[in-house]
Amino acid sequence: MTLAQDDGPEPGGDDLFAAEYVLGVLDADEREIASRRIDADATFARLVDAWEARLSPMAAAYPETEPPIRVKEALDRRLFVAEPRSGLWSSLAFWRGLAAASVAALAITIAVPYLNPPVEPPRLVASLTADGSDVRYLAVYDAAHRKIGLSHVSGERAAGKDFELWMIEGKNAPVSMGIIPAGQIAHMTIAPAVQEKLAQGAVLAVSLEPAGGSPTGQPTGPVVAAGDLKSI
């Protein structure tokens, strides 16, 4: 998004600006401006609150992952508590320590899969808009679950028409990702062949097609919204 002035987006764009702030697709300067406006502009703050509530069903589809460092810290606290120093053989401290070390080694062996879980692919987001079109979508791609969540911001499909989602990788021909279901929030499962090509920098685009989608496998109607995927 291009800002027309220092105190926010171009007139009439506050709703989308708030949505992009919540989704996390603004750059650092725009995010700072939005943060200042939340503190100073009650109307804009209410827009942000409304978008947080509106996008929460889409976020709920993607479970949180507990940071592994907390697991390690908890194990450290429980397993490696310091004890007063004494002679090697006195008061059975040596034998207790040896037993504790054995238990600790076993616990660490069991805990290793939790301390070093597989690294999940990053989630990608895109703000889909186009000049001369009132169709706007916000998209979140979760590679780990092979799903795209779409929030319909504005713009309606014409009677007898459907919105179709496309992925464009570099100069390659667009690849259909399917018809976008009607409604404010939609979830689409991505085919493995498409998933392999989706990455940061790929473009998502929405075209207006006959009911049921493009009959040719390529966009036949106008592109009404598009945007680059960015990592969050």
mmCIF file of C-alpha atoms in Angstrom:
data_model
loop_
_atom_site.group_PDB
_atom_site.id
_atom_site.type_symbol
_atom_site.label_atom_id
_atom_site.label_comp_id
_atom_site.label_asym_id
_atom_site.label_seq_id
_atom_site.Cartn_x
_atom_site.Cartn_y
_atom_site.Cartn_z
ATOM 1 C CA MET A 1 0.000 0.000 0.000
ATOM 2 C CA THR A 2 1.260 3.527 -0.806
ATOM 3 C CA LEU A 3 0.616 6.179 1.798
ATOM 4 C CA ALA A 4 -0.548 9.572 0.583
ATOM 5 C CA GLN A 5 0.346 11.351 3.818
ATOM 6 C CA ASP A 6 2.159 10.685 7.078
ATOM 7 C CA ASP A 7 -0.949 10.163 9.208
ATOM 8 C CA GLY A 8 -2.465 7.256 7.338
ATOM 9 C CA PRO A 9 -3.513 5.796 3.983
ATOM 10 C CA GLU A 10 -5.331 7.593 1.215
ATOM 11 C CA PRO A 11 -8.863 8.785 2.114
ATOM 12 C CA GLY A 12 -11.404 5.982 2.118
ATOM 13 C CA GLY A 13 -8.750 3.301 2.638
ATOM 14 C CA ASP A 14 -8.865 3.080 6.428
ATOM 15 C CA ASP A 15 -10.789 -0.204 6.463
ATOM 16 C CA LEU A 16 -8.225 -2.007 4.313
ATOM 17 C CA PHE A 17 -5.375 -0.260 6.151
ATOM 18 C CA ALA A 18 -6.706 -1.613 9.454
ATOM 19 C CA ALA A 19 -7.108 -5.093 7.956
ATOM 20 C CA GLU A 20 -3.547 -5.094 6.615
ATOM 21 C CA TYR A 21 -2.276 -3.953 10.033
ATOM 22 C CA VAL A 22 -4.010 -6.872 11.742
ATOM 23 C CA LEU A 23 -2.808 -9.341 9.113
ATOM 24 C CA GLY A 24 0.774 -8.067 9.372
ATOM 25 C CA VAL A 25 1.441 -7.176 5.733
ATOM 26 C CA LEU A 26 2.398 -3.511 6.306
ATOM 27 C CA ASP A 27 6.016 -2.448 6.141
ATOM 28 C CA ALA A 28 7.721 -0.992 9.212
ATOM 29 C CA ASP A 29 6.907 2.663 8.442
ATOM 30 C CA GLU A 30 3.239 1.942 7.701
ATOM 31 C CA ARG A 31 2.949 -0.200 10.819
ATOM 32 C CA GLU A 32 4.342 2.621 12.964
ATOM 33 C CA ILE A 33 1.806 5.034 11.449
ATOM 34 C CA ALA A 34 -1.009 2.571 12.140
ATOM 35 C CA SER A 35 0.138 2.133 15.745
ATOM 36 C CA ARG A 36 0.114 5.892 16.300
ATOM 37 C CA ARG A 37 -3.364 6.159 14.794
ATOM 38 C CA ILE A 38 -4.692 3.409 17.085
ATOM 39 C CA ASP A 39 -3.608 5.515 20.067
ATOM 40 C CA ALA A 40 -4.905 8.826 18.687
ATOM 41 C CA ASP A 41 -7.914 7.899 16.519
ATOM 42 C CA ALA A 42 -10.758 6.053 18.246
ATOM 43 C CA THR A 43 -12.545 5.384 14.944
ATOM 44 C CA PHE A 44 -9.463 3.725 13.439
ATOM 45 C CA ALA A 45 -8.895 1.768 16.657
ATOM 46 C CA ARG A 46 -12.437 0.375 16.380
ATOM 47 C CA LEU A 47 -11.706 -0.695 12.787
ATOM 48 C CA VAL A 48 -8.634 -2.589 14.020
ATOM 49 C CA ASP A 49 -10.672 -4.241 16.785
ATOM 50 C CA ALA A 50 -13.336 -5.227 14.251
ATOM 51 C CA TRP A 51 -10.764 -6.789 11.932
ATOM 52 C CA GLU A 52 -9.136 -8.712 14.774
ATOM 53 C CA ALA A 53 -12.547 -10.205 15.564
ATOM 54 C CA ARG A 54 -13.305 -10.812 11.885
ATOM 55 C CA LEU A 55 -10.009 -12.560 11.126
ATOM 56 C CA SER A 56 -9.898 -14.644 14.292
ATOM 57 C CA PRO A 57 -11.901 -17.541 12.721
ATOM 58 C CA MET A 58 -9.283 -17.742 9.956
ATOM 59 C CA ALA A 59 -6.433 -17.733 12.480
ATOM 60 C CA ALA A 60 -8.170 -20.405 14.585
ATOM 61 C CA ALA A 61 -7.665 -22.914 11.757
ATOM 62 C CA TYR A 62 -3.904 -22.811 12.383
ATOM 63 C CA PRO A 63 -2.904 -24.159 15.831
ATOM 64 C CA GLU A 64 -0.188 -22.384 17.797
ATOM 65 C CA THR A 65 3.158 -24.084 18.410
ATOM 66 C CA GLU A 66 4.658 -23.758 21.901
ATOM 67 C CA PRO A 67 8.231 -22.422 21.713
ATOM 68 C CA PRO A 68 10.600 -25.352 22.454
ATOM 69 C CA ILE A 69 12.849 -23.222 24.703
ATOM 70 C CA ARG A 70 10.183 -23.225 27.401
ATOM 71 C CA VAL A 71 10.215 -27.001 27.523
ATOM 72 C CA LYS A 72 13.993 -27.031 27.932
ATOM 73 C CA GLU A 73 13.907 -24.374 30.655
ATOM 74 C CA ALA A 74 11.274 -26.320 32.583
ATOM 75 C CA LEU A 75 13.360 -29.494 32.351
ATOM 76 C CA ASP A 76 16.467 -27.611 33.468
ATOM 77 C CA ARG A 77 14.691 -26.243 36.521
ATOM 78 C CA ARG A 78 13.366 -29.644 37.534
ATOM 79 C CA LEU A 79 16.347 -31.820 36.711
ATOM 80 C CA PHE A 80 19.404 -29.700 37.443
ATOM 81 C CA VAL A 81 18.665 -28.039 40.785
ATOM 82 C CA ALA A 82 21.935 -27.164 42.557
ATOM 83 C CA GLU A 83 22.664 -28.996 45.814
ATOM 84 C CA PRO A 84 25.166 -28.084 48.606
ATOM 85 C CA ARG A 85 28.664 -29.386 47.880
ATOM 86 C CA SER A 86 30.127 -32.066 50.172
ATOM 87 C CA GLY A 87 32.626 -34.933 50.162
ATOM 88 C CA LEU A 88 32.364 -37.481 47.399
ATOM 89 C CA TRP A 89 31.312 -40.330 49.639
ATOM 90 C CA SER A 90 29.535 -38.476 52.462
ATOM 91 C CA SER A 91 25.768 -38.570 53.096
ATOM 92 C CA LEU A 92 25.149 -40.651 49.977
ATOM 93 C CA ALA A 93 25.234 -37.398 47.921
ATOM 94 C CA PHE A 94 27.410 -38.985 45.272
ATOM 95 C CA TRP A 95 25.019 -41.884 44.750
ATOM 96 C CA ARG A 96 21.992 -39.651 44.736
ATOM 97 C CA GLY A 97 23.693 -37.434 42.176
ATOM 98 C CA LEU A 98 24.543 -40.420 40.034
ATOM 99 C CA ALA A 99 20.946 -41.603 40.173
ATOM 100 C CA ALA A 100 19.679 -38.094 39.377
ATOM 101 C CA ALA A 101 22.059 -37.877 36.411
ATOM 102 C CA SER A 102 20.754 -41.184 35.102
ATOM 103 C CA VAL A 103 17.157 -39.967 35.423
ATOM 104 C CA ALA A 104 18.120 -36.682 33.761
ATOM 105 C CA ALA A 105 19.771 -38.495 30.864
ATOM 106 C CA LEU A 106 16.648 -40.593 30.390
ATOM 107 C CA ALA A 107 14.413 -37.522 30.577
ATOM 108 C CA ILE A 108 16.519 -35.668 28.018
ATOM 109 C CA THR A 109 16.426 -38.678 25.689
ATOM 110 C CA ILE A 110 12.640 -38.708 25.927
ATOM 111 C CA ALA A 111 12.405 -34.926 25.581
ATOM 112 C CA VAL A 112 14.671 -34.512 22.540
ATOM 113 C CA PRO A 113 11.801 -34.823 20.005
ATOM 114 C CA TYR A 114 9.972 -32.049 21.867
ATOM 115 C CA LEU A 115 13.029 -29.821 22.245
ATOM 116 C CA ASN A 116 13.881 -30.133 18.550
ATOM 117 C CA PRO A 117 10.562 -30.405 16.704
ATOM 118 C CA PRO A 118 10.493 -30.387 12.904
ATOM 119 C CA VAL A 119 10.707 -26.855 11.521
ATOM 120 C CA GLU A 120 7.392 -25.926 9.926
ATOM 121 C CA PRO A 121 7.333 -23.916 6.684
ATOM 122 C CA PRO A 122 6.599 -20.206 7.214
ATOM 123 C CA ARG A 123 3.120 -18.838 6.719
ATOM 124 C CA LEU A 124 2.703 -16.424 3.842
ATOM 125 C CA VAL A 125 0.237 -13.558 3.503
ATOM 126 C CA ALA A 126 -0.982 -11.380 0.650
ATOM 127 C CA SER A 127 -3.219 -8.348 0.267
ATOM 128 C CA LEU A 128 -5.103 -8.744 -3.014
ATOM 129 C CA THR A 129 -6.235 -5.523 -4.739
ATOM 130 C CA ALA A 130 -6.208 -3.987 -8.223
ATOM 131 C CA ASP A 131 -6.511 -0.481 -9.654
ATOM 132 C CA GLY A 132 -10.019 0.237 -10.892
ATOM 133 C CA SER A 133 -11.533 -2.690 -8.963
ATOM 134 C CA ASP A 134 -13.391 -2.708 -5.649
ATOM 135 C CA VAL A 135 -12.632 -6.419 -5.085
ATOM 136 C CA ARG A 136 -10.281 -6.907 -2.157
ATOM 137 C CA TYR A 137 -9.167 -10.072 -0.379
ATOM 138 C CA LEU A 138 -6.689 -10.849 2.374
ATOM 139 C CA ALA A 139 -5.006 -14.252 2.037
ATOM 140 C CA VAL A 140 -3.040 -16.428 4.483
ATOM 141 C CA TYR A 141 -1.221 -19.498 3.149
ATOM 142 C CA ASP A 142 -0.283 -22.215 5.657
ATOM 143 C CA ALA A 143 2.095 -24.619 3.919
ATOM 144 C CA ALA A 144 2.108 -27.048 6.856
ATOM 145 C CA HIS A 145 -1.627 -27.667 6.485
ATOM 146 C CA ARG A 146 -1.849 -27.088 2.695
ATOM 147 C CA LYS A 147 -4.568 -24.485 3.119
ATOM 148 C CA ILE A 148 -5.242 -20.910 2.109
ATOM 149 C CA GLY A 149 -7.549 -18.774 4.232
ATOM 150 C CA LEU A 150 -9.262 -15.888 2.440
ATOM 151 C CA SER A 151 -11.039 -12.929 4.027
ATOM 152 C CA HIS A 152 -13.357 -11.089 1.622
ATOM 153 C CA VAL A 153 -12.939 -7.369 2.316
ATOM 154 C CA SER A 154 -15.086 -5.853 -0.433
ATOM 155 C CA GLY A 155 -16.465 -6.245 -3.962
ATOM 156 C CA GLU A 156 -19.140 -8.628 -5.190
ATOM 157 C CA ARG A 157 -19.141 -11.119 -8.037
ATOM 158 C CA ALA A 158 -21.654 -10.434 -10.810
ATOM 159 C CA ALA A 159 -24.683 -12.668 -11.272
ATOM 160 C CA GLY A 160 -23.746 -15.929 -12.968
ATOM 161 C CA LYS A 161 -20.026 -15.348 -12.295
ATOM 162 C CA ASP A 162 -17.428 -16.802 -9.924
ATOM 163 C CA PHE A 163 -14.144 -15.564 -8.509
ATOM 164 C CA GLU A 164 -11.278 -17.932 -9.343
ATOM 165 C CA LEU A 165 -7.932 -17.904 -7.504
ATOM 166 C CA TRP A 166 -4.689 -18.236 -9.454
ATOM 167 C CA MET A 167 -1.035 -18.664 -8.592
ATOM 168 C CA ILE A 168 1.533 -16.980 -10.836
ATOM 169 C CA GLU A 169 5.161 -18.042 -10.468
ATOM 170 C CA GLY A 170 7.575 -15.771 -12.301
ATOM 171 C CA LYS A 171 6.845 -15.706 -16.032
ATOM 172 C CA ASN A 172 5.052 -19.049 -16.015
ATOM 173 C CA ALA A 173 1.401 -19.359 -16.995
ATOM 174 C CA PRO A 174 -1.141 -18.888 -14.174
ATOM 175 C CA VAL A 175 -2.139 -22.059 -12.307
ATOM 176 C CA SER A 176 -5.709 -22.345 -11.041
ATOM 177 C CA MET A 177 -6.136 -22.900 -7.307
ATOM 178 C CA GLY A 178 -9.886 -23.257 -7.579
ATOM 179 C CA ILE A 179 -13.123 -21.312 -7.265
ATOM 180 C CA ILE A 180 -13.249 -19.058 -4.209
ATOM 181 C CA PRO A 181 -16.255 -20.042 -2.070
ATOM 182 C CA ALA A 182 -18.718 -17.251 -1.364
ATOM 183 C CA GLY A 183 -18.701 -15.711 2.104
ATOM 184 C CA GLN A 184 -16.599 -13.433 4.294
ATOM 185 C CA ILE A 185 -14.182 -16.205 5.267
ATOM 186 C CA ALA A 186 -13.205 -19.071 2.978
ATOM 187 C CA HIS A 187 -10.687 -21.909 3.309
ATOM 188 C CA MET A 188 -9.244 -23.696 0.292
ATOM 189 C CA THR A 189 -7.123 -26.873 0.301
ATOM 190 C CA ILE A 190 -4.174 -26.602 -2.068
ATOM 191 C CA ALA A 191 -3.282 -29.412 -4.454
ATOM 192 C CA PRO A 192 0.225 -30.860 -3.933
ATOM 193 C CA ALA A 193 1.324 -29.802 -7.435
ATOM 194 C CA VAL A 194 0.426 -26.183 -6.665
ATOM 195 C CA GLN A 195 1.879 -26.330 -3.166
ATOM 196 C CA GLU A 196 5.311 -27.218 -4.526
ATOM 197 C CA LYS A 197 5.356 -23.971 -6.520
ATOM 198 C CA LEU A 198 3.981 -21.626 -3.865
ATOM 199 C CA ALA A 199 6.716 -19.623 -2.195
ATOM 200 C CA GLN A 200 7.461 -16.123 -1.039
ATOM 201 C CA GLY A 201 7.358 -13.850 -4.056
ATOM 202 C CA ALA A 202 4.722 -15.811 -5.943
ATOM 203 C CA VAL A 203 1.665 -13.791 -6.963
ATOM 204 C CA LEU A 204 -1.916 -14.639 -6.095
ATOM 205 C CA ALA A 205 -4.574 -13.277 -8.433
ATOM 206 C CA VAL A 206 -8.367 -13.331 -8.569
ATOM 207 C CA SER A 207 -10.194 -13.306 -11.894
ATOM 208 C CA LEU A 208 -13.888 -13.019 -12.704
ATOM 209 C CA GLU A 209 -14.958 -16.190 -14.520
ATOM 210 C CA PRO A 210 -18.143 -17.900 -15.733
ATOM 211 C CA ALA A 211 -19.979 -19.885 -13.060
ATOM 212 C CA GLY A 212 -17.936 -23.001 -12.298
ATOM 213 C CA GLY A 213 -14.624 -21.448 -13.307
ATOM 214 C CA SER A 214 -12.565 -20.860 -16.421
ATOM 215 C CA PRO A 215 -13.457 -23.248 -19.258
ATOM 216 C CA THR A 216 -9.924 -23.075 -20.700
ATOM 217 C CA GLY A 217 -7.700 -23.615 -17.641
ATOM 218 C CA GLN A 218 -6.418 -20.049 -17.969
ATOM 219 C CA PRO A 219 -8.004 -16.745 -16.894
ATOM 220 C CA THR A 220 -10.686 -15.674 -19.375
ATOM 221 C CA GLY A 221 -12.120 -12.713 -17.465
ATOM 222 C CA PRO A 222 -10.570 -9.612 -15.950
ATOM 223 C CA VAL A 223 -8.132 -9.873 -13.026
ATOM 224 C CA VAL A 224 -9.945 -8.017 -10.251
ATOM 225 C CA ALA A 225 -7.367 -8.424 -7.461
ATOM 226 C CA ALA A 226 -3.739 -9.536 -7.083
ATOM 227 C CA GLY A 227 -0.850 -9.391 -4.629
ATOM 228 C CA ASP A 228 2.556 -10.822 -3.737
ATOM 229 C CA LEU A 229 2.926 -13.476 -1.050
ATOM 230 C CA LYS A 230 5.084 -12.289 1.863
ATOM 231 C CA SER A 231 6.461 -14.211 4.814
ATOM 232 C CA ILE A 232 5.258 -13.451 8.352
#
